[in-house]
Coordinates of C-alpha atoms and ligand atoms in Angstrom, one line a residue:
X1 CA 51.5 106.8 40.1
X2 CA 48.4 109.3 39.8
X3 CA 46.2 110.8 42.2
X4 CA 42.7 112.8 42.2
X5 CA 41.9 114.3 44.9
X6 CA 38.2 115.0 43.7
X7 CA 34.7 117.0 44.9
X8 CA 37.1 119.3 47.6
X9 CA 36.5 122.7 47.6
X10 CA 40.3 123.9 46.4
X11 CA 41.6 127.1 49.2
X12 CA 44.5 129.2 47.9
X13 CA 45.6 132.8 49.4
X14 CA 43.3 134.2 46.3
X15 CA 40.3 132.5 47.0
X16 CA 38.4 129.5 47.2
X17 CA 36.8 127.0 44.4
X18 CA 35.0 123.5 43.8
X19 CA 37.7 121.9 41.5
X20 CA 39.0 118.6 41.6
X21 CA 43.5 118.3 42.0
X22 CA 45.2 115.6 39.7
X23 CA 48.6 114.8 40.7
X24 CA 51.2 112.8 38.6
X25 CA 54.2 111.4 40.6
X26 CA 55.4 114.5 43.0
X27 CA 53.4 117.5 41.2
X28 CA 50.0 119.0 40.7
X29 CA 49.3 119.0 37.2
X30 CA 45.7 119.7 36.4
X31 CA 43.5 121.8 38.7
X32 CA 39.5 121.8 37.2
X33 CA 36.0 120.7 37.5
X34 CA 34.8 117.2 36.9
X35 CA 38.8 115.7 36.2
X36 CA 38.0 111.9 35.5
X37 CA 40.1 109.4 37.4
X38 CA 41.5 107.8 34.0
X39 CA 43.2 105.0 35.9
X40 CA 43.9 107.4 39.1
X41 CA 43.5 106.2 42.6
X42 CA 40.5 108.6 43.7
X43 CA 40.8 110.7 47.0
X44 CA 36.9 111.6 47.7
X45 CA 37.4 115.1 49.3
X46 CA 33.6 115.8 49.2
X47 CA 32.4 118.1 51.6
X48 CA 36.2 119.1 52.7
X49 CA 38.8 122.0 51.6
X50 CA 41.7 120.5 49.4
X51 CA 44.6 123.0 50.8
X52 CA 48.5 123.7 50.3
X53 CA 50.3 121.6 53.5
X54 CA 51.1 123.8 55.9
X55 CA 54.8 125.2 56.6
X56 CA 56.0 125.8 60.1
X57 CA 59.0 128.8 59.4
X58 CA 60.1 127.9 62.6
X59 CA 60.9 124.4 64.6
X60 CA 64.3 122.9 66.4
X61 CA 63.7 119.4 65.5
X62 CA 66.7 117.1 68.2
X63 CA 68.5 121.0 69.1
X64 CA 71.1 120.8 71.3
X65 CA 70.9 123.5 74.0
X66 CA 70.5 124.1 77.7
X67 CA 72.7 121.4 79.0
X68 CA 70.3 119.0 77.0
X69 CA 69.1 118.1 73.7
X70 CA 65.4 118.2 71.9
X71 CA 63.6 114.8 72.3
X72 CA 62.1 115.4 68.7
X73 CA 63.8 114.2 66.1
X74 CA 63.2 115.1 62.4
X75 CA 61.6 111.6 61.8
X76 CA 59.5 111.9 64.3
X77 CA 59.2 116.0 64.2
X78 CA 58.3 116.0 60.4
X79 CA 55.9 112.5 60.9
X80 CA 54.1 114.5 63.6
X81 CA 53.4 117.4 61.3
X82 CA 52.0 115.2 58.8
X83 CA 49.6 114.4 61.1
X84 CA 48.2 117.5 61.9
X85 CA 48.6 119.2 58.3
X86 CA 52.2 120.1 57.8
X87 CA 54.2 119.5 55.2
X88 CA 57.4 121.4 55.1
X89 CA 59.4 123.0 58.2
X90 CA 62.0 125.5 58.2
X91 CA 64.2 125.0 61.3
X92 CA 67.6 126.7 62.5
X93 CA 70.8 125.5 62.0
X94 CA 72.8 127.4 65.3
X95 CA 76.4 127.0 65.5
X96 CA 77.6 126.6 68.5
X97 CA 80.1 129.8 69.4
X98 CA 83.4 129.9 67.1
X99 CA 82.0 126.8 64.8
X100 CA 82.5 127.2 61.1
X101 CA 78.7 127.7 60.3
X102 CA 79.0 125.8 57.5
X103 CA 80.4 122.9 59.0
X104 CA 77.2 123.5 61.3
X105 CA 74.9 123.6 58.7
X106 CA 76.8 120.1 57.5
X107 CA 75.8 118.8 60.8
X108 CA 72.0 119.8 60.4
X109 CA 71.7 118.6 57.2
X110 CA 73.3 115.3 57.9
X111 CA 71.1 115.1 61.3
X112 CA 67.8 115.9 58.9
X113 CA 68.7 113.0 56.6
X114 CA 65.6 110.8 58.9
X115 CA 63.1 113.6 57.7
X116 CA 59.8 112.5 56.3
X117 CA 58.3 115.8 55.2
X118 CA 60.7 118.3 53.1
X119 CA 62.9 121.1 55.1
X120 CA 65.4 123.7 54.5
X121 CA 67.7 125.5 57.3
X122 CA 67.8 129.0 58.8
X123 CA 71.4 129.5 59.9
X124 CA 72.1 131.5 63.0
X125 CA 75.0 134.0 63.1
X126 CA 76.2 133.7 66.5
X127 CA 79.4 135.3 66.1
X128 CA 81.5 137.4 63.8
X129 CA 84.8 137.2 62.1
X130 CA 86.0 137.4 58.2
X131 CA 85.2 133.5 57.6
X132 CA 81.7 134.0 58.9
X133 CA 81.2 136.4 56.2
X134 CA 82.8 134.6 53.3
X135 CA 80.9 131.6 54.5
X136 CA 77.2 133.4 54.4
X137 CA 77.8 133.9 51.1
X138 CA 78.9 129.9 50.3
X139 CA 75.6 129.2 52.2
X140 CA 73.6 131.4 50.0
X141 CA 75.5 130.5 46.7
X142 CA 75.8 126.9 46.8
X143 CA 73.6 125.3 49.5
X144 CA 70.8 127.5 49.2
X145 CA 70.2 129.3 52.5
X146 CA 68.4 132.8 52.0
X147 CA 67.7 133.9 55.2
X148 CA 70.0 134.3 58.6
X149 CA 69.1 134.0 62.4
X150 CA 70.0 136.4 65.2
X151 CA 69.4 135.7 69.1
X152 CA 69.4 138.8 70.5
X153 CA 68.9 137.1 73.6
X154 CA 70.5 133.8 75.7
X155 CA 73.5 135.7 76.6
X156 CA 76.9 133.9 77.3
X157 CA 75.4 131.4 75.0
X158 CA 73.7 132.2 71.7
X159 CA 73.5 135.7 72.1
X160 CA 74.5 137.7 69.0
X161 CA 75.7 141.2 70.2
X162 CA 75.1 144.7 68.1
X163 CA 78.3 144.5 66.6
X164 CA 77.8 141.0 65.0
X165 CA 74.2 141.8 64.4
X166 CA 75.4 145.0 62.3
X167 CA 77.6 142.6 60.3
X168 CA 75.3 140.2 59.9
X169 CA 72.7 142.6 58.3
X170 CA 75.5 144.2 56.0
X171 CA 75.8 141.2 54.7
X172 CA 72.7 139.8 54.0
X173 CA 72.0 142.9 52.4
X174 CA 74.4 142.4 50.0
X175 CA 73.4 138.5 49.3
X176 CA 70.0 139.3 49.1
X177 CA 69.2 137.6 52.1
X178 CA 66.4 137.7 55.0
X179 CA 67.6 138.6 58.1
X180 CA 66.1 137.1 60.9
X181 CA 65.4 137.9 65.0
X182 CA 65.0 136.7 68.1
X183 CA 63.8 140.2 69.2
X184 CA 64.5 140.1 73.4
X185 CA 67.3 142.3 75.2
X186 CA 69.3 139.3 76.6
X187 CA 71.2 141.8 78.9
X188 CA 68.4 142.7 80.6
X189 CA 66.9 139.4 80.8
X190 CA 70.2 138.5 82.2
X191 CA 70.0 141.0 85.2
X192 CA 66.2 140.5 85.9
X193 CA 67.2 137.0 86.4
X194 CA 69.4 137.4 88.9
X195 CA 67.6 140.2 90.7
X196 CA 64.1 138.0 90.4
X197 CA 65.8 134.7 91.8
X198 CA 67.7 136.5 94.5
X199 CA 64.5 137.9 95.8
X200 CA 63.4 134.3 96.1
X201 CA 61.9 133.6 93.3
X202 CA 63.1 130.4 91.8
X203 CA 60.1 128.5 90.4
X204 CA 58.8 129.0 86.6
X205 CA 56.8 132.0 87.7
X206 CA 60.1 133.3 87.9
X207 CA 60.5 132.8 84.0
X208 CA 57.9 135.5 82.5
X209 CA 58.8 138.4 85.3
X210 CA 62.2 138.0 84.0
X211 CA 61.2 138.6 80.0
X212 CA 58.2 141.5 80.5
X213 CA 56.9 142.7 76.9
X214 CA 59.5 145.8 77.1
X215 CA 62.2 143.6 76.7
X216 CA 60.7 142.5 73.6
X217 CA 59.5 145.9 72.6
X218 CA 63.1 147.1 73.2
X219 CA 64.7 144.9 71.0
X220 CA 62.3 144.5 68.2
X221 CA 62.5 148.2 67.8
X222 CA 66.4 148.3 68.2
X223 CA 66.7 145.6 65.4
X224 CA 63.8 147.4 62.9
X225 CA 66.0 150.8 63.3
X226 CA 69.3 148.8 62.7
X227 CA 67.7 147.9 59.7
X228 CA 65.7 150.6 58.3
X229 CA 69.4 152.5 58.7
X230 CA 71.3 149.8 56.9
X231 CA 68.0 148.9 54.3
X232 CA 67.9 145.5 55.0
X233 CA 64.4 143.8 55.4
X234 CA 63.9 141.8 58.2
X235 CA 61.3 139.1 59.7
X236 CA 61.0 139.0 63.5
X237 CA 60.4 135.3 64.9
X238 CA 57.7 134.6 67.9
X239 CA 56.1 138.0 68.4
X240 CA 54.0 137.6 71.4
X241 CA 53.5 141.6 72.9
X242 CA 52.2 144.4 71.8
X243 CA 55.5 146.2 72.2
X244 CA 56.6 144.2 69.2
X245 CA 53.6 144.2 67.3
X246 CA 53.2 148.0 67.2
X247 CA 57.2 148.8 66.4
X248 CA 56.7 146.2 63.3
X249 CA 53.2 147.9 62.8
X250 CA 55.2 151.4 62.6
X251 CA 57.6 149.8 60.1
X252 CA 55.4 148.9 58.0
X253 CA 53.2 151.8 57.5
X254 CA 56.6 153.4 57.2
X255 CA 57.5 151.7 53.9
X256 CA 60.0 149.5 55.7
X257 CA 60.4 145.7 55.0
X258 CA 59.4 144.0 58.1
X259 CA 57.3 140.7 58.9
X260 CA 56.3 139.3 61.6
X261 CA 55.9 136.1 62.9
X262 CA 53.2 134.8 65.5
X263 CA 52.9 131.4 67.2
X264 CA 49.6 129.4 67.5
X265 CA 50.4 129.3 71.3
X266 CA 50.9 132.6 71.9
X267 CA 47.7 133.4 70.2
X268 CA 45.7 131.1 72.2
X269 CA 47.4 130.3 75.8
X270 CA 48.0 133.1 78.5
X271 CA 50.2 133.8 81.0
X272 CA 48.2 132.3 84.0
X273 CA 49.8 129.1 83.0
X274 CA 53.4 129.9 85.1
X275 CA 51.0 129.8 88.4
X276 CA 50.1 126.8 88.1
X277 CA 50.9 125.1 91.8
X278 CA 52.1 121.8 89.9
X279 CA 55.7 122.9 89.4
X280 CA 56.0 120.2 86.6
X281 CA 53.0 121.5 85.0
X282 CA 54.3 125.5 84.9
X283 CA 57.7 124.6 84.3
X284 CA 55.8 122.4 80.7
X285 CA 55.4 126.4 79.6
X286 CA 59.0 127.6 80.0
X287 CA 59.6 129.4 76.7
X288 CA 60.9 132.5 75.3
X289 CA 59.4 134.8 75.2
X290 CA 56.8 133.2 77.5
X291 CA 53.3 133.6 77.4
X292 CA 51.2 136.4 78.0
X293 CA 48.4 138.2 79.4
X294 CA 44.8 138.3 77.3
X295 CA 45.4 141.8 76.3
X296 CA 48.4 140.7 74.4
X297 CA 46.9 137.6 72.9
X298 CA 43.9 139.9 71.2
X299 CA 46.9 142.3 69.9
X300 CA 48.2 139.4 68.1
X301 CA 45.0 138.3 66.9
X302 CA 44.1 141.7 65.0
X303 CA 47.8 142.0 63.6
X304 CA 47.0 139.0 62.3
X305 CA 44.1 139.4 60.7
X306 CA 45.5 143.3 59.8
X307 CA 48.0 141.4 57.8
X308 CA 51.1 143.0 59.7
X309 CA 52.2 139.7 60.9
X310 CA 52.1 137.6 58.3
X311 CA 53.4 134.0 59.2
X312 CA 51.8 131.4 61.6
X313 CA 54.7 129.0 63.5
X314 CA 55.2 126.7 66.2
X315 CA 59.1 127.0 67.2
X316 CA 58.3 123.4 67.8
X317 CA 61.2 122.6 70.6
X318 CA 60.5 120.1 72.7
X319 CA 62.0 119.2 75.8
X320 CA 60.4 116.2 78.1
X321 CA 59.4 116.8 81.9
X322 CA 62.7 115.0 83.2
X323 CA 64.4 117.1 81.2
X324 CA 62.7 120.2 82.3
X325 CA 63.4 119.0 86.0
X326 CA 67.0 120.4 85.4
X327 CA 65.7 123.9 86.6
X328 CA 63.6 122.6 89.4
X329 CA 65.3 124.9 92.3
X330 CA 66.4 127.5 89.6
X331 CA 63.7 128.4 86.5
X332 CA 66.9 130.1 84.6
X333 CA 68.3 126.3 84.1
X334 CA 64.6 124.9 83.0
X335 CA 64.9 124.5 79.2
X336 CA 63.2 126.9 76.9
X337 CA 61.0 125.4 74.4
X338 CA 57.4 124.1 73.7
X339 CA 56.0 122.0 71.3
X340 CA 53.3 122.3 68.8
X341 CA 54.0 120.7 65.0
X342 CA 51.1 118.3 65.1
X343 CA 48.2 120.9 66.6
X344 CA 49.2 124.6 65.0
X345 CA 46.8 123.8 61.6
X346 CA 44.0 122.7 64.2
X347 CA 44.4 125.1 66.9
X348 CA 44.1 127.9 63.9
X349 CA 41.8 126.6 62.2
X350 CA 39.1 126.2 65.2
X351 CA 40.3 129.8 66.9
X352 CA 40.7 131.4 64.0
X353 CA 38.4 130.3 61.2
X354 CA 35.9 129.0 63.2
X355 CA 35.7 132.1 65.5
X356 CA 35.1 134.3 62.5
X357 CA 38.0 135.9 62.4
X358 CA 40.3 134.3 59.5
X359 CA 38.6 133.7 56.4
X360 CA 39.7 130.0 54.8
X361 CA 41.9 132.2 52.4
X362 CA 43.3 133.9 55.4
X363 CA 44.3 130.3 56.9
X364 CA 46.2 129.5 53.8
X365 CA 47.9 132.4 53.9
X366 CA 49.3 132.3 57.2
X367 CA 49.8 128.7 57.4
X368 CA 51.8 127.8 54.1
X369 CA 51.6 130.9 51.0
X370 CA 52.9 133.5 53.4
X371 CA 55.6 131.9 54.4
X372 CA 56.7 130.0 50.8
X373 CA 56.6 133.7 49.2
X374 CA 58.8 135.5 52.1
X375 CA 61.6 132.6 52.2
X376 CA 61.1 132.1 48.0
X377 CA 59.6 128.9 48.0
X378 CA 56.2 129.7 46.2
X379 CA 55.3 128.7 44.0
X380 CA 56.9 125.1 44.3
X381 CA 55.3 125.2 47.8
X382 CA 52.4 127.4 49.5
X383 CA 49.7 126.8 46.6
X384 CA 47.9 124.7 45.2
X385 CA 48.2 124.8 41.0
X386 CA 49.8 123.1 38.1
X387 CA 53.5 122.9 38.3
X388 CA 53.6 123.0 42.2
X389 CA 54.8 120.0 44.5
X390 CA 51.7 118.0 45.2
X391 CA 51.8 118.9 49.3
X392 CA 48.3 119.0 50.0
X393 CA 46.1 118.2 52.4
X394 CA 42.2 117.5 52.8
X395 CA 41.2 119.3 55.6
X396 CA 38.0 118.3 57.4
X397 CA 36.1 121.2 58.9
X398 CA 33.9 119.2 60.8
X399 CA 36.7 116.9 62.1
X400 CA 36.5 117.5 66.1
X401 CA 39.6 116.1 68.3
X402 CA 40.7 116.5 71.7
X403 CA 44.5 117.5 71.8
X404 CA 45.8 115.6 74.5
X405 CA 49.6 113.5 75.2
X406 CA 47.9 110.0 75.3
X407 CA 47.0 110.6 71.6
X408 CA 49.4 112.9 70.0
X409 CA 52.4 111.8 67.7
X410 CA 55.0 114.2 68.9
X411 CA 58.2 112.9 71.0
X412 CA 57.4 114.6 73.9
X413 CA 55.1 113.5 76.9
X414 CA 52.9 116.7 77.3
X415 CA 51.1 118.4 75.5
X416 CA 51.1 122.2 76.0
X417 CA 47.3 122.2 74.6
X418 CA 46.3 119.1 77.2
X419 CA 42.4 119.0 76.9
X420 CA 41.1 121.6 74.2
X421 CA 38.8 120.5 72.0
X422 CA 39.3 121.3 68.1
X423 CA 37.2 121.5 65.1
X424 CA 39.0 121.3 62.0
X425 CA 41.5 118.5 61.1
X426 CA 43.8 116.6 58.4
X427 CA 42.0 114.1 57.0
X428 CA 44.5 113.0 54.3
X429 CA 48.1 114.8 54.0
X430 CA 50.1 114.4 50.9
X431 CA 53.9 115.1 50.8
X432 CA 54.8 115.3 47.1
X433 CA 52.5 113.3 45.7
X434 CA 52.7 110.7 49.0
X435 CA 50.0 110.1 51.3
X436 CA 51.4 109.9 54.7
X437 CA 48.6 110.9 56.6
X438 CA 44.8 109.0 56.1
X439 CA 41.9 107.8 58.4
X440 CA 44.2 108.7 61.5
X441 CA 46.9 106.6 60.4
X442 CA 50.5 107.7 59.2
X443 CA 52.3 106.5 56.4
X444 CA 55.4 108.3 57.0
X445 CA 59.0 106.6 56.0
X446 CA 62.2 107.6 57.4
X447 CA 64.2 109.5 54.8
X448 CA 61.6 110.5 52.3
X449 CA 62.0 113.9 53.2
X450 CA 64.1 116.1 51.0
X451 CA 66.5 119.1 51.6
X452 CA 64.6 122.3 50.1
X453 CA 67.1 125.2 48.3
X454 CA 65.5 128.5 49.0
X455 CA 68.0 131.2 46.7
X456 CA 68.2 134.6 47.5
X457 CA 65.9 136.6 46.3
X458 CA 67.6 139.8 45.4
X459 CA 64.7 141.5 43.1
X460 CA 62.6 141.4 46.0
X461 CA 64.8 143.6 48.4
X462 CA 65.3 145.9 45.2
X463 CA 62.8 148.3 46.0
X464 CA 63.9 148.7 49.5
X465 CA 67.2 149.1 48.1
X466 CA 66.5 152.1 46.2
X467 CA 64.8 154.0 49.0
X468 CA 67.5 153.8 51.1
X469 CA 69.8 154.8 48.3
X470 CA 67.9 157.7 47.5
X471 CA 68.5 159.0 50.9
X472 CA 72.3 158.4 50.9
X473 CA 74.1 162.2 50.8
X474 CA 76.2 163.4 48.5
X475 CA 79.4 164.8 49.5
X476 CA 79.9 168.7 49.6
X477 CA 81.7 169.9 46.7
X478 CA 84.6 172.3 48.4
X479 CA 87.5 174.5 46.6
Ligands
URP1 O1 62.0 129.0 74.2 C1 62.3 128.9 73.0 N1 61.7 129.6 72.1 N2 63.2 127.9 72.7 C2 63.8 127.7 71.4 C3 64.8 128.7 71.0 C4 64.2 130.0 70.6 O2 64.4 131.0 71.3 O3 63.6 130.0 69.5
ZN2 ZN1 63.6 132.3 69.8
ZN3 ZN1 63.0 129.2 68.1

């Protein structure tokens, strides 16, 4: 089976050109002007960007947690972000505490099996012992995990303390692997909680004054200087505060490995949201760390653009208002998580390349290349050229929606974007060589999905190797 995607303009993180795509079976393998179809079904792309399918480095696809479990499944999770332009996900595997990790990651993968887009696993260290160690480094060598998730928050659940998180990055450093954060101080989340809901405070208001940026700040910086001391890079998940942005921003123009992820919702939702008098409606926002104020979102916008955070995501985890209702006399039990798959290529797209501030280039990059190059996927994924998986989508600038529940395809029955009007849509998405997304229709099958390896990627943490090593003391020579 042949496609040719033909008359698009192709966008890649280098640049942008009019060049027609032929794909044979799963893979891209001719990129040029004025391709003939010889035999292959024709995709007109005319007028429209041919670009790589986006990635989301971060979703919980059916995660249990908080009493309950996430109503989106990896059918319908993965089907949903064909729709809107994604074609790969990364989510977490997160064993619960004392579970074998990989007997967790088993679980994961056998959950994922339903997936219609491809995926691959993050796996959370959520505790410590020998086995947990020997096991990170089955997980890298024969299941191909590269990269490792800390919570440093959701104490007396999740939580992984300094000690484990210590470990954990001693570890990865010698696998070669990414170590990855949940940057918020969960014991001091944990005691604004109580003090905020014992001064009466129990409604999802209560939710952001318990997680203020510093908590962020705090913890981002105590996980940076964990690992500029132990020269391991790291990649902070959901930045949403300037406190974050400016201790990765220091990093970086330190020399220091460090990326940083942002959410579309961050970027374009604020913190007014959690005083909204519908309870059900704040309660739709309840996620960590919340949302904030305008200052914060412009932060985000220039780190972004800057280039110090480098990935886009969604941390697509989606809980339904019944289930949210569980914290409805107490916003500590409401369960954390919004969704987003479907709408993060869109929502960027109109506020960010629309407004001016990301060029189309820009997009790619932080919707798909970034992302494939920092968890070693490129260049099977993130780009569009000759050897590459044929994920690829025809975007439509001129495509204008209105994001709204009544329409969407996520399992979830809100939408955290109700209402806003977006210019900028999939008009055909590919997933290896498939079309599973065309003239507002999906296409998706159950199962076609398949399990992405991601190996460590030790030449890349070489060079941050060596500058720590250089600054390792020799002992004093005595007598
Ligand atoms: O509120 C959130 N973000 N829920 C999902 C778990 C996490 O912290 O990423
Ligand atoms: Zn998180
Ligand atoms: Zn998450």
């Amino acid at each position: 089976m042949s496609i040719l995607i033909r008359g698009g303009t192709v966008v890649t993180a280098e640049g942008e050109r009019r060049a027609d795509v032929r794909i044979v079976g799963e893979s891209v393998v001719e990129v040029g002007e004025g391709l003939s179809p010889d035999g292959a079904r024709v995709i007109d792309a005319g007028g429209a960007y041919v670009i790589p399918g986006g990635i989301d480095p971060h979703t919980h696809m059916e995660l249990p947690f908080m009493g309950t479990v996430a109503s989106e499944d990896f059918f319908t999770g993965t089907s949903a972000a064909a729709a809107g332009g994604t074609t790969m996900c990364i989510d977490f595997v997160i064993p619960g505490p004392k579970q074998n990790i990989i007997e967790a990651y088993k679980q994961w993968r056998g959950w994922a099996e339903k997936a219609a887009c491809d995926y691959s696993f993050h796996v959370a260290i959520t505790w410590w012992d020998e086995s947990v160690r020997r096991d990170m480094g089955i997980l890298c060598q024969e299941h191909g995990v590269n990269s490792f998730k800390h919570f440093m928050a959701y104490k007396n659940a999740i939580m992984c303390d300094d000690e484990t998180l210590v470990n954990s990055f001693k570890r990865c450093k010698e696998l070669g692997a990414l170590a990855t954060l949940h940057a918020e101080n969960g014991e001091l989340v944990y005691v604004l909680q109580q003090d905020i809901f014992n001064q009466g405070i129990t409604g999802p208001e209560g939710h952001p004054l318990s997680r203020p940026p510093e908590v962020e700040g705090e913890a981002a910086n105590r996980a940076i200087r964990i690992a500029e001391v132990l020269g391991v890079p790291v990649y902070i998940v959901h930045n949403s505060c300037i406190d974050a942005l400016e201790a990765i921003t220091r990093a970086r123009l330190e020399g220091q490995i460090v990326f940083g992820e942002v959410l579309a919702q961050h970027l374009v939702i604020d913190d007014s949201v959690y005083r909204n008098p519908d309870w059900r409606t704040a309660a739709h926002y309840v996620m960590s760390p919340p949302f904030r104020s305008k200052e914060h979102q412009a932060a985000l916008w220039k780190g972004l653009q800057a280039g110090m955070l480098q990935t886009t995501a969604t941390d697509h985890c989606c809980f339904c208002t019944p289930q949210k209702e569980a914290g409805k006399d107490d916003f500590r039990k409401i369960p954390n998580g919004t969704g987003g798959i479907e709408d993060r290529m869109g929502v960027l797209w109109h506020h960010g390349v629309r407004s001016g501030r990301l060029t189309p280039s820009q997009f790619v990059a932080a919707t798909s290349t970034n992302c494939a190059r920092i968890f070693n996927l490129y260049p099977k994924k993130g780009t569009i050229q000759v050897g590459a998986d044929a994920d690829i989508v025809v975007w439509d600038p001129n495509k204008t929606r209105t994001i709204s529940a009544s329409t969407h395809h996520q399992n979830i029955d809100f939408n955290i974007y109700e209402g806003m009007e977006i210019t900028g849509n999939a008009a055909v998405t590919l997933s290896r060589g498939r079309v599973v997304w065309s003239d507002g229709q999906l296409s998706t099958e159950r199962g076609t999905g398949r399990y992405v390896n991601r190996p460590c990627f030790a030449d890349f943490w070489s060079s941050q190797n060596a500058r720590n090593a250089a600054a390792v003391p020799t002992p004093v020579k005595r007598g």
